[in-house]
XYZ file of C-alpha atoms in Angstrom:
778
model
C 20.333 97.871 105.688
C 18.097 99.900 103.748
C 15.720 98.115 101.596
C 17.069 97.895 97.813
C 13.247 98.131 96.503
C 10.953 101.264 97.801
C 8.010 99.915 100.058
C 9.642 96.759 101.052
C 11.239 96.509 104.611
C 15.366 96.184 104.870
C 16.770 92.763 104.602
C 19.098 91.227 107.039
C 22.158 89.406 105.468
C 20.324 85.486 105.628
C 17.138 87.532 104.037
C 18.880 88.867 101.212
C 20.807 85.230 100.463
C 17.405 83.678 100.941
C 15.629 86.150 98.712
C 18.482 86.034 96.011
C 18.501 82.235 96.088
C 14.766 81.777 95.351
C 15.224 84.537 92.707
C 17.912 82.332 90.642
C 16.421 79.226 91.422
C 13.306 80.151 89.678
C 14.343 81.868 86.763
C 15.527 80.180 83.610
C 17.746 82.707 82.890
C 19.879 85.637 85.014
C 17.828 87.900 86.243
C 20.325 90.736 85.650
C 17.999 93.835 86.063
C 16.382 92.621 89.151
C 19.815 91.624 90.712
C 21.290 94.941 90.000
C 18.623 96.685 92.783
C 20.801 94.406 94.978
C 24.280 95.185 94.002
C 24.963 97.800 96.878
C 24.636 95.448 99.458
C 26.268 92.294 98.290
C 29.502 91.685 99.649
C 32.160 88.856 99.683
C 30.137 86.519 102.418
C 26.886 86.943 100.758
C 28.244 86.289 97.589
C 29.697 83.112 98.774
C 26.919 81.879 100.825
C 24.629 82.072 97.370
C 27.446 80.326 95.874
C 27.468 77.594 98.310
C 23.837 77.288 98.475
C 22.572 73.440 97.999
C 19.394 74.532 96.286
C 21.445 76.147 93.716
C 23.817 72.997 93.360
C 21.175 71.799 91.063
C 21.497 75.008 88.654
C 25.186 75.051 87.976
C 24.738 77.335 84.831
C 22.726 80.107 86.411
C 25.646 79.729 89.475
C 28.362 80.091 86.974
C 26.246 83.077 85.376
C 25.841 84.858 88.983
C 29.457 84.574 89.437
C 30.624 86.177 86.209
C 27.611 88.621 86.758
C 29.189 89.581 90.077
C 32.597 90.013 88.455
C 31.382 92.311 85.923
C 29.620 94.716 88.688
C 31.617 94.495 91.892
C 35.102 96.206 91.576
C 36.725 94.033 94.307
C 35.923 90.879 92.391
C 36.673 91.754 89.029
C 40.483 91.685 89.678
C 40.037 88.623 91.982
C 39.479 85.319 91.203
C 36.532 83.100 92.557
C 37.602 82.713 96.223
C 38.230 79.455 97.504
C 35.034 78.881 100.097
C 33.005 79.356 97.129
C 35.121 77.015 94.991
C 34.878 73.560 96.207
C 30.786 73.704 96.040
C 30.552 75.532 92.707
C 33.058 73.156 90.754
C 30.904 70.202 92.444
C 27.760 71.312 90.949
C 29.431 72.055 87.868
C 30.981 68.347 87.315
C 28.027 66.656 88.465
C 26.034 68.037 85.446
C 29.417 67.286 83.452
C 29.918 70.690 82.926
C 33.489 69.855 82.526
C 34.666 72.815 80.241
C 33.478 75.638 82.836
C 34.858 73.818 85.769
C 37.932 73.863 84.276
C 38.352 77.579 83.186
C 37.187 78.147 87.163
C 40.530 75.996 88.009
C 42.490 77.506 85.321
C 41.715 80.552 86.599
C 42.007 80.095 90.047
C 45.388 78.219 90.263
C 47.589 80.831 89.588
C 46.580 83.117 92.235
C 46.305 79.921 94.966
C 50.043 80.225 95.344
C 51.990 79.904 97.784
C 49.054 78.712 100.107
C 47.807 76.094 97.430
C 44.451 75.745 99.655
C 42.786 74.367 96.498
C 45.502 71.650 96.072
C 45.156 71.146 100.077
C 41.853 70.564 99.836
C 41.865 67.828 96.789
C 44.495 65.951 98.895
C 43.186 66.372 102.497
C 39.277 67.202 101.877
C 37.789 69.623 104.873
C 34.525 68.123 105.863
C 32.330 71.173 105.444
C 33.000 71.109 101.714
C 31.804 68.465 99.282
C 34.335 65.390 98.660
C 36.407 65.732 95.833
C 35.046 63.464 93.072
C 36.833 61.364 90.392
C 35.834 63.978 87.910
C 37.200 66.790 90.165
C 40.684 65.152 90.833
C 40.993 63.793 86.957
C 40.092 67.865 85.600
C 42.305 69.193 88.145
C 45.287 66.984 86.989
C 45.135 68.447 83.774
C 44.456 71.971 85.001
C 47.678 71.825 87.278
C 49.945 70.686 84.471
C 48.725 73.826 82.064
C 49.216 75.828 84.610
C 52.891 74.568 84.500
C 52.949 72.858 87.509
C 53.093 69.034 86.957
C 54.546 68.504 90.368
C 51.045 69.069 92.027
C 49.195 67.188 89.618
C 51.343 64.391 90.272
C 50.312 64.565 93.986
C 46.704 64.674 92.971
C 47.438 61.307 90.835
C 48.756 59.423 93.578
C 45.988 60.315 95.577
C 43.776 58.471 93.060
C 45.667 55.547 92.534
C 45.574 55.339 96.553
C 41.599 55.689 96.168
C 41.864 53.058 93.288
C 40.631 55.471 90.794
C 41.643 55.828 86.771
C 42.033 58.913 85.328
C 41.103 59.502 81.958
C 43.416 58.443 79.373
C 43.582 62.425 77.969
C 44.216 63.129 81.819
C 47.393 60.952 82.065
C 48.689 61.928 78.493
C 48.579 65.367 79.726
C 50.339 64.663 83.105
C 53.160 62.593 81.546
C 53.733 65.175 78.536
C 53.871 67.897 81.334
C 56.673 65.749 83.408
C 58.558 65.268 79.959
C 57.976 68.839 79.029
C 59.918 69.868 82.258
C 62.415 67.317 82.550
C 64.758 66.601 85.169
C 66.998 63.334 85.354
C 64.087 61.508 87.025
C 61.581 62.290 84.823
C 61.492 59.687 82.350
C 61.644 57.143 85.434
C 58.729 58.743 86.820
C 56.869 58.509 83.736
C 57.643 54.834 83.183
C 56.591 54.251 86.854
C 53.533 56.283 86.371
C 52.438 53.851 83.265
C 52.801 50.643 84.808
C 50.631 52.200 87.677
C 47.709 52.990 85.168
C 48.340 49.574 83.728
C 47.270 48.147 87.085
C 44.343 50.404 87.384
C 43.211 48.873 84.314
C 44.103 52.029 81.868
C 44.595 51.074 78.203
C 47.373 53.328 76.686
C 47.245 54.528 73.183
C 49.787 55.491 70.527
C 50.060 58.972 71.651
C 51.073 57.624 75.212
C 53.815 55.761 73.712
C 54.969 58.794 71.496
C 55.312 60.941 74.606
C 56.922 58.369 76.521
C 59.173 57.905 73.407
C 60.350 61.354 72.883
C 60.980 61.361 77.354
C 63.534 58.730 76.362
C 65.040 60.680 73.550
C 65.392 63.992 75.446
C 67.779 62.370 77.744
C 69.303 60.223 75.148
C 68.027 56.625 76.269
C 67.627 55.475 72.465
C 67.449 51.884 73.335
C 64.784 52.135 75.580
C 62.819 54.816 73.049
C 63.266 51.707 70.516
C 62.120 48.937 73.497
C 58.525 51.219 73.350
C 58.328 50.718 69.729
C 58.347 47.332 70.154
C 56.255 46.906 73.052
C 53.076 48.823 71.759
C 51.850 45.845 69.896
C 51.400 44.240 73.352
C 48.866 47.035 73.921
C 46.967 46.740 70.290
C 49.057 50.239 69.763
C 50.723 50.865 66.219
C 53.652 53.153 65.400
C 52.920 55.940 63.579
C 54.586 58.167 62.071
C 55.544 60.306 64.776
C 56.572 57.557 67.075
C 59.446 56.755 64.244
C 59.888 60.564 63.551
C 60.626 61.478 67.356
C 62.938 58.536 67.641
C 64.727 59.389 63.886
C 65.195 62.817 65.108
C 66.711 62.454 68.766
C 69.279 59.573 67.056
C 69.997 62.273 64.193
C 70.543 65.157 66.859
C 73.471 62.984 68.354
C 74.864 62.054 65.054
C 74.064 58.437 65.472
C 73.513 58.047 61.849
C 73.819 54.240 61.526
C 71.253 53.507 64.394
C 68.984 56.054 61.965
C 69.075 53.726 58.688
C 68.016 50.457 60.942
C 64.944 52.333 61.906
C 64.242 53.581 58.760
C 64.375 49.802 57.242
C 62.045 49.100 60.356
C 59.774 51.844 59.358
C 59.507 50.488 56.123
C 59.216 46.929 57.441
C 56.169 48.365 59.513
C 54.452 49.581 56.154
C 54.911 53.258 57.163
C 55.652 55.937 54.035
C 58.163 58.368 55.114
C 56.333 61.911 55.399
C 58.181 65.098 54.436
C 58.662 65.784 58.456
C 60.752 62.495 58.057
C 62.673 63.441 55.558
C 63.525 66.923 56.811
C 64.859 65.589 60.112
C 67.287 63.092 57.728
C 68.391 66.451 55.556
C 68.893 68.130 59.233
C 70.403 65.303 60.686
C 73.252 65.270 58.086
C 73.571 68.367 57.412
C 74.204 68.882 61.243
C 77.248 65.785 60.486
C 78.305 67.420 57.284
C 76.897 64.795 55.283
C 75.984 66.570 52.787
C 75.948 64.463 49.603
C 73.347 62.124 52.093
C 71.702 65.361 52.605
C 71.006 65.784 48.685
C 70.372 61.726 48.200
C 67.436 62.252 50.973
C 66.308 65.623 48.567
C 66.338 63.627 45.751
C 64.657 60.444 47.523
C 61.674 63.204 48.580
C 61.152 64.146 45.026
C 61.161 60.292 43.641
C 58.417 59.629 46.217
C 56.193 62.767 45.202
C 57.244 64.727 48.461
C 58.430 68.156 47.131
C 61.070 69.814 49.044
C 59.874 73.231 51.023
C 61.588 76.196 52.184
C 62.721 74.762 55.252
C 64.687 71.639 53.496
C 66.070 73.958 51.281
C 67.243 76.671 54.261
C 68.564 73.318 56.216
C 70.493 72.636 53.169
C 72.117 76.029 52.829
C 73.086 76.174 55.924
C 74.725 73.020 56.261
C 76.690 74.352 52.617
C 78.056 77.455 54.479
C 78.647 75.091 57.746
C 81.220 73.329 55.358
C 82.448 76.954 53.885
C 80.778 76.313 50.652
C 79.459 79.360 49.835
C 79.217 79.576 46.162
C 77.074 76.279 46.146
C 74.561 77.514 48.753
C 74.102 80.588 46.435
C 73.781 78.085 43.316
C 71.016 76.174 46.036
C 69.307 79.765 46.884
C 68.845 80.543 43.093
C 67.614 76.866 42.238
C 64.793 77.715 44.994
C 63.983 80.734 43.171
C 63.479 78.569 39.833
C 60.948 76.418 42.061
C 59.016 79.730 43.025
C 60.039 79.073 46.355
C 61.202 82.573 47.530
C 63.764 82.839 49.780
C 62.529 84.328 53.018
C 64.836 86.191 56.165
C 66.283 82.604 57.496
C 67.670 82.068 53.911
C 69.196 85.711 53.570
C 70.435 85.194 57.520
C 72.057 81.349 57.074
C 74.124 83.354 53.478
C 75.106 86.342 55.331
C 76.425 84.667 58.254
C 77.882 82.093 56.262
C 79.745 85.005 54.153
C 81.154 86.877 57.307
C 82.374 83.458 58.797
C 84.492 83.014 55.411
C 85.773 86.191 54.940
C 83.562 87.472 52.186
C 81.676 90.377 53.957
C 81.206 92.266 51.266
C 78.950 89.504 49.603
C 77.299 89.778 53.275
C 76.810 93.628 52.560
C 75.761 92.968 49.372
C 72.739 90.435 50.657
C 71.651 93.293 53.017
C 70.913 95.812 50.308
C 69.052 92.921 48.188
C 66.743 91.933 51.150
C 65.956 95.804 51.284
C 65.228 95.713 47.771
C 63.279 93.066 48.000
C 61.652 94.227 50.840
C 62.570 91.375 53.264
C 62.835 93.181 56.321
C 65.912 92.323 58.758
C 65.120 90.563 62.166
C 66.883 90.304 65.353
C 68.645 87.492 63.601
C 70.067 89.376 61.076
C 71.350 92.366 63.511
C 72.516 90.332 65.572
C 74.437 88.383 63.219
C 76.171 91.677 62.130
C 77.127 92.681 65.924
C 78.736 88.998 66.382
C 80.955 90.073 63.236
C 81.933 93.624 64.151
C 82.644 92.306 67.713
C 84.547 89.589 66.394
C 86.700 91.710 64.085
C 87.059 93.997 66.780
C 84.810 96.620 65.601
C 83.034 97.081 68.980
C 81.625 100.476 68.199
C 80.449 99.974 65.390
C 78.454 97.141 66.890
C 77.086 99.466 69.265
C 76.149 101.625 65.881
C 74.103 98.261 64.791
C 72.062 98.149 68.100
C 71.020 102.324 67.257
C 70.339 101.400 63.999
C 67.967 98.157 65.125
C 66.103 100.663 67.469
C 65.241 103.302 64.720
C 64.320 99.946 62.343
C 61.500 99.526 65.518
C 63.442 96.354 66.799
C 64.457 96.043 70.223
C 67.777 95.237 70.733
C 67.415 91.447 72.836
C 69.713 89.784 75.210
C 71.682 88.120 72.812
C 72.199 91.569 71.071
C 73.423 93.091 74.174
C 75.542 89.869 75.659
C 77.646 90.026 72.563
C 78.715 93.185 73.067
C 79.469 92.255 76.962
C 81.304 89.336 75.610
C 83.289 91.494 73.260
C 83.961 94.363 76.316
C 84.841 91.436 78.471
C 87.459 90.244 76.452
C 88.861 93.633 75.953
C 88.954 93.761 79.548
C 86.646 96.842 79.682
C 84.773 96.349 82.632
C 83.619 100.076 83.158
C 81.422 99.694 79.917
C 80.179 95.696 80.572
C 78.731 97.574 83.675
C 77.281 100.329 81.559
C 75.682 97.799 79.234
C 74.071 96.081 81.957
C 72.685 99.307 83.677
C 71.424 99.724 79.990
C 69.462 96.266 79.938
C 68.097 96.939 83.308
C 66.357 99.947 82.242
C 64.940 98.760 78.966
C 63.664 95.915 81.175
C 65.865 93.222 79.787
C 66.947 90.510 82.261
C 70.402 89.278 81.634
C 69.960 85.518 80.460
C 72.692 82.564 81.233
C 75.016 83.883 78.974
C 75.646 86.945 80.407
C 76.296 84.777 83.582
C 78.149 82.543 81.911
C 80.302 85.462 80.279
C 81.338 86.709 83.550
C 82.281 83.454 85.187
C 85.003 82.999 81.797
C 86.132 86.409 82.663
C 86.606 86.023 86.516
C 88.257 82.675 85.514
C 90.487 84.185 83.134
C 91.361 86.638 85.839
C 92.144 83.418 88.224
C 89.447 85.146 90.816
C 87.579 81.688 91.165
C 86.325 82.914 94.333
C 84.747 85.458 93.278
C 83.233 82.808 90.422
C 82.246 80.514 92.643
C 80.112 82.916 94.940
C 78.616 84.566 91.269
C 77.544 80.820 90.475
C 76.430 79.740 94.057
C 73.724 83.044 94.016
C 73.025 82.372 90.158
C 69.799 79.800 91.179
C 68.592 82.228 93.766
C 68.637 85.107 91.242
C 66.825 83.283 88.653
C 69.499 82.401 86.327
C 69.168 79.024 84.205
C 72.625 77.710 85.386
C 73.750 75.160 83.023
C 76.655 73.035 81.942
C 78.536 75.667 80.011
C 78.361 77.843 83.547
C 79.753 74.771 85.752
C 81.705 73.687 83.100
C 83.639 77.009 82.857
C 84.703 76.920 86.611
C 85.369 73.384 86.239
C 87.985 74.491 83.821
C 89.057 77.320 85.609
C 89.655 75.066 89.043
C 91.594 72.609 86.895
C 93.566 75.436 85.202
C 94.847 76.256 88.544
C 95.942 73.067 89.644
C 92.718 72.653 92.095
C 91.622 69.090 91.177
C 89.650 68.475 94.101
C 87.726 71.364 93.692
C 86.814 70.813 90.123
C 85.744 67.055 90.892
C 83.298 68.550 94.151
C 81.627 71.118 91.443
C 81.160 68.343 88.887
C 79.353 66.304 91.625
C 77.142 69.529 92.602
C 76.566 69.879 89.169
C 74.905 66.640 89.066
C 73.037 66.878 92.401
C 71.538 69.875 90.634
C 70.130 67.995 87.878
C 72.115 69.959 85.578
C 72.904 67.547 82.685
C 76.452 67.550 81.137
C 77.072 67.856 77.349
C 79.926 66.585 75.607
C 81.885 69.647 75.901
C 81.659 69.445 79.614
C 82.520 65.823 79.842
C 85.731 67.162 77.635
C 86.976 69.341 80.367
C 86.752 67.087 82.998
C 88.075 64.235 80.915
C 90.764 66.988 80.104
C 91.730 67.810 83.409
C 92.081 64.541 84.616
C 94.304 63.379 82.403
C 96.194 66.566 82.709
C 96.167 65.776 86.680
C 97.807 62.114 85.605
C 94.423 60.819 86.524
C 93.598 58.939 83.172
C 92.099 55.906 84.770
C 89.447 58.194 86.253
C 89.093 60.116 82.877
C 88.233 56.353 81.303
C 85.575 55.887 84.018
C 84.231 59.506 82.677
C 84.313 58.400 79.121
C 82.606 54.991 80.021
C 79.991 57.301 81.801
C 78.971 59.521 78.965
C 79.171 56.393 76.404
C 75.997 55.080 78.887
C 74.517 58.257 79.111
C 73.727 57.724 74.879
C 76.424 60.990 74.264
C 78.517 60.701 71.515
C 82.182 61.497 72.229
C 84.114 63.502 69.613
C 87.644 63.418 68.339
C 88.484 66.164 71.532
C 87.273 63.312 73.931
C 89.763 60.475 72.307
C 92.601 62.874 71.628
C 92.585 63.985 75.327
C 92.709 60.325 76.663
C 95.010 59.403 74.189
C 97.047 62.259 75.816
C 96.567 61.654 79.136
C 98.007 58.296 78.703
C 101.120 59.327 76.335
C 101.312 62.187 79.303
C 102.001 59.142 81.917
C 104.641 57.914 79.566
C 102.095 54.431 79.107
C 102.679 54.855 75.142
C 101.368 51.497 74.880
C 98.116 52.014 76.177
C 97.859 54.866 74.142
C 98.071 53.329 71.082
C 95.969 50.385 72.293
C 93.175 53.211 73.263
C 93.865 54.337 69.983
C 93.212 51.021 67.715
C 90.026 50.488 69.964
C 88.677 53.621 68.960
C 89.364 53.760 65.267
C 87.349 50.239 65.197
C 84.795 52.538 66.804
C 84.555 54.564 63.587
C 86.832 57.231 65.413
C 88.961 59.080 62.974
C 92.370 60.315 63.755
C 93.365 63.705 62.562
C 96.789 65.506 62.998
C 96.156 66.032 66.530
C 96.019 62.905 67.194
C 99.502 61.854 65.311
C 101.186 64.914 67.180
C 100.209 63.554 70.501
C 101.253 59.893 69.608
C 104.155 61.441 67.738
C 105.217 63.485 70.976
C 104.628 60.605 73.121
C 106.857 58.325 71.190
C 109.303 61.249 71.355
C 109.339 61.826 74.721
C 109.892 57.790 75.989
C 112.793 57.677 73.397
C 111.320 55.884 70.878
C 112.688 57.531 68.162
C 112.749 54.822 65.431
C 108.730 54.036 66.224
C 108.048 57.598 65.646
C 109.911 57.944 62.644
C 107.899 54.848 61.349
C 104.251 56.515 62.531
C 105.614 59.673 60.862
C 105.972 57.932 57.595
C 102.930 55.812 57.686
C 100.789 58.809 58.268
C 102.179 60.583 54.865
C 101.872 57.183 52.767
C 97.980 57.512 54.089
C 97.900 61.047 52.525
C 97.204 62.378 55.691
C 97.493 65.805 56.725
C 100.524 67.232 58.932
C 101.412 70.262 60.056
C 104.515 72.474 61.569
C 103.770 70.545 64.943
C 104.209 67.598 63.363
C 107.774 68.164 61.862
C 109.437 70.221 64.711
C 108.351 67.257 67.046
C 110.458 64.669 64.746
C 112.974 67.283 64.331
C 113.282 67.906 67.515
C 113.808 64.562 68.858
C 116.461 63.998 65.945
C 118.504 66.959 66.739
C 118.328 65.051 70.521
C 119.477 62.362 68.940
C 122.504 64.088 67.225
C 120.683 63.070 63.750
C 121.037 66.478 62.196
C 121.172 65.262 58.794
C 117.798 63.780 59.178
C 116.680 66.674 60.660
C 117.421 69.079 57.935
C 116.273 66.763 55.173
C 112.985 67.224 57.417
C 113.364 70.958 56.922
C 113.966 70.662 53.481
C 111.083 68.918 53.055
C 108.899 71.356 55.073
C 110.080 73.893 52.148
C 108.969 71.172 49.515
C 105.545 70.959 50.877
C 104.754 74.747 52.195
C 104.904 73.957 55.625
C 105.428 77.544 57.266
C 108.686 76.855 59.748
C 108.580 78.421 62.916
C 110.563 79.881 65.820
C 110.696 76.244 67.169
C 111.630 74.331 63.935
C 114.679 77.340 63.883
C 115.762 76.853 67.469
C 115.947 73.284 67.245
C 118.378 73.411 63.962
C 120.178 76.227 65.120
C 120.892 74.549 68.688
C 121.786 71.332 66.870
C 124.324 72.987 64.523
C 125.446 74.820 67.520
C 126.250 71.769 69.381
C 127.680 70.026 66.366
C 130.562 72.937 66.116
C 129.119 74.019 63.065
C 128.627 77.596 63.745
C 129.146 79.243 60.248
C 125.973 76.928 59.127
C 124.037 78.088 62.402
C 125.094 81.862 61.462
C 123.562 81.036 57.497
C 120.371 79.425 58.625
C 119.841 82.311 61.147
C 120.298 84.698 58.384
C 118.115 83.464 56.293
C 115.363 83.380 59.128
C 115.881 86.839 60.032
C 115.327 87.682 56.204
C 112.006 85.314 55.752
C 111.128 87.166 59.060
C 111.545 91.041 57.769
C 108.873 91.846 55.810
C 106.333 91.430 58.682
C 106.605 94.162 61.040
C 103.385 93.433 62.788
C 103.658 91.526 65.668
C 105.500 93.633 67.839
C 102.631 96.158 67.383
C 100.040 93.122 67.952
C 101.768 92.469 71.406
C 101.426 95.725 72.202
C 98.123 95.891 71.484
C 97.152 92.911 73.456
C 99.276 94.291 76.503
C 97.183 97.806 76.000
C 93.763 95.431 76.444
C 95.153 93.205 79.351
C 96.753 95.420 81.285
C 95.059 96.669 84.379
C 95.490 100.339 83.419
C 97.863 103.194 82.104
C 97.311 105.110 84.951
C 98.563 104.787 88.735
C 95.999 104.147 90.821
C 96.260 107.230 93.439
C 95.446 107.346 97.178
C 91.781 108.894 96.252
C 90.795 106.069 94.030
C 91.774 103.614 96.645
C 89.722 105.402 98.900
C 86.494 105.793 95.933
C 86.848 101.871 95.768
C 86.980 100.934 99.260
C 83.553 103.303 99.679
C 81.792 101.689 96.841
C 82.698 98.435 98.173
C 81.183 98.934 101.652
C 78.278 100.520 100.041
C 77.791 97.171 98.204
C 78.222 95.325 101.250
C 75.514 97.164 102.732
C 72.871 96.745 99.997
C 73.245 100.080 98.843
C 73.788 99.766 95.300
C 71.983 102.726 94.067
C 74.065 105.141 96.197
C 77.230 103.256 95.051
C 76.210 103.472 91.865
C 76.083 107.290 92.041
C 79.472 107.514 93.087
C 80.452 105.139 90.262
C 78.572 107.546 87.615
C 80.087 110.748 89.296
C 83.701 109.315 89.211
C 83.925 108.311 85.610
C 82.579 111.675 84.198
C 86.080 112.692 86.569
C 88.164 110.260 84.759
C 88.865 108.645 87.932
C 89.751 105.027 87.438
C 88.765 102.271 89.918
C 90.262 98.842 91.124
C 89.068 96.257 88.580
C 87.886 94.503 91.983
C 85.210 97.275 92.361
C 83.931 96.840 88.783
C 83.431 93.238 89.722
C 81.181 94.382 92.952
C 79.668 96.410 91.089
C 78.219 94.329 88.261
C 77.364 91.525 91.257
C 75.485 93.896 92.917
C 73.452 95.023 90.065
C 72.453 91.835 89.341
C 71.218 91.269 93.339
C 69.320 94.537 92.638
C 67.803 94.218 89.563
C 66.323 90.548 90.592
C 64.866 91.969 93.727
C 63.281 94.894 91.777
C 61.668 92.170 89.521
C 60.521 90.056 92.845
C 58.773 93.248 94.215
C 57.254 93.908 90.495
């Protein structure tokens, strides 16, 4: 090796290490100009040896400065974090001199690159004898760093080591750990956090209010509100006082689940503790009431805010406007928007988006487009949500080509269509059975670097289930985890519903168990699917067990849940239990609707309890409850079967009076009964009257034709060459040659050749697999 300085003999590696070590230890600041002359001779091993030098361990700032200088001057180091052999000594030096911030920055830089070897983590758990032993400070700092790098499971293992060594972590570190575990929840996260809480108490750590607030949030995320409330009461045992965050967290959880009676009790408790609701508290209540459709209560909260000198803000008004739009009260929503302007609260893009969406949902599209023009005049730019709302509406209206034009306008306006934009189109084309277009959209998404999300997956699952391709749907679902999809309760619920629809209860229940094993948390919709499937399969008692399970988890049943079980009892012929369950649910604030009445009425009629059915019908009307054509048809059909034709005709006349439109079921029941009674002339007159009523409407056959066109396999017959091409594409996909398969597909499409529908599904799944493998290598 040549000498870095003229006139000096060449230095071997050990001499070079000694020279630089002496230079660094004797200088108050980093001697950059002198070090530069040694630069051509600095290698990884030499740098490692310098950073590990015992002489320099008492100069942590100099060591760290030398490392930073090396990174900026040596290209191979600039793209590489600090190599592991030099990391433990440098961390030890920094932490022994309380340079915590620098040490953490090193860890945060190193940890992501240490995957999957986890060299540092292994050293922390099982120290290498040649390196300094991990100190309490190092373990503590490492826990926070692994949490910040979104690897709380590794941080947890370090905490367990500290526990074994009777080392107590810093309170901030402990709070960081449980917060990270709550942030990335599983079904065990909260129980684990509770266990860790008990562990640190034994280690002598005193929790603070923030500790409890994190645990409360964890319980709320898994709907364990009783446990969350228990923590509020336990805080005083540790000298901690609940604050607004404590109560707001629990209030938010209760509001989101619609448990508004508990909300009132909690507000009283909050007041009893001397805490004054803040703006967040009021906004949480407004959000909760609006979500439940309790707009009067929401308005009272706003009034209370004003009385307590807390002015409603833009968020408050946007939430109220959203609530009004959801209830179809568009005119009131516009009035509220005008009130905002009077208070000098300028409507933002969220306000306009909510109003536009409300107008479109309530068939007031011209006003929606007026709002778009108003936004443009006021200089309020449309965002992704605005465009996605329009795309959704056009697709709903069957104007898919106009939806595609909106995507083009997005791009012209400088916005990139996102997964929602394309997924809405995918859904529309799936419903139309246009699988080639689905394939083209997926390809375009890939070209734009967009990864399909679980909405796309769920749309495809739904399409496959509609096609009764359950094996293909299960294959898609099973492989979704490995392809990076976030499989959710909707994914499983879609396929579970498909199995029940095909009468395969065993597979549905097996998939339910698989969902729980994978720690996918069921929603009320998923529970309704499993409860409905079990009831239709004659397993009402098992459905009741699922109802109890969802209640234990703090999930709020809805009308569908209760109606489904009532229907299950009626289906089994157990009318008495159906009414007992109905009465019990009414006691628990369940409000029966027209569907409840129809279910019970049909059950009574099926079991020959006609007088009880009439009594129920009359009671329902006396209470001013809503009834529909199904209610009348159920009773009319039963009266006709019981040869009580005059009573049935009386109900038909009543339908006329109440403007309830008769349908084919009404007509068939009456005409059949008149014919059986030998009253042929009356039957003929009734039929003539029915025909006269229906004559003006000639649209139904056209709709049926359109529906046939959408659901038919193809208007073209598959010729032998199409079948051969389909087989060729299938074989290429089986070999993983998706690119070649796509080339053939593109050529055939240009030539107008129609493929078998199963081939489109094969290409779609292949495209997903190929995109995932490309993203991994990238």
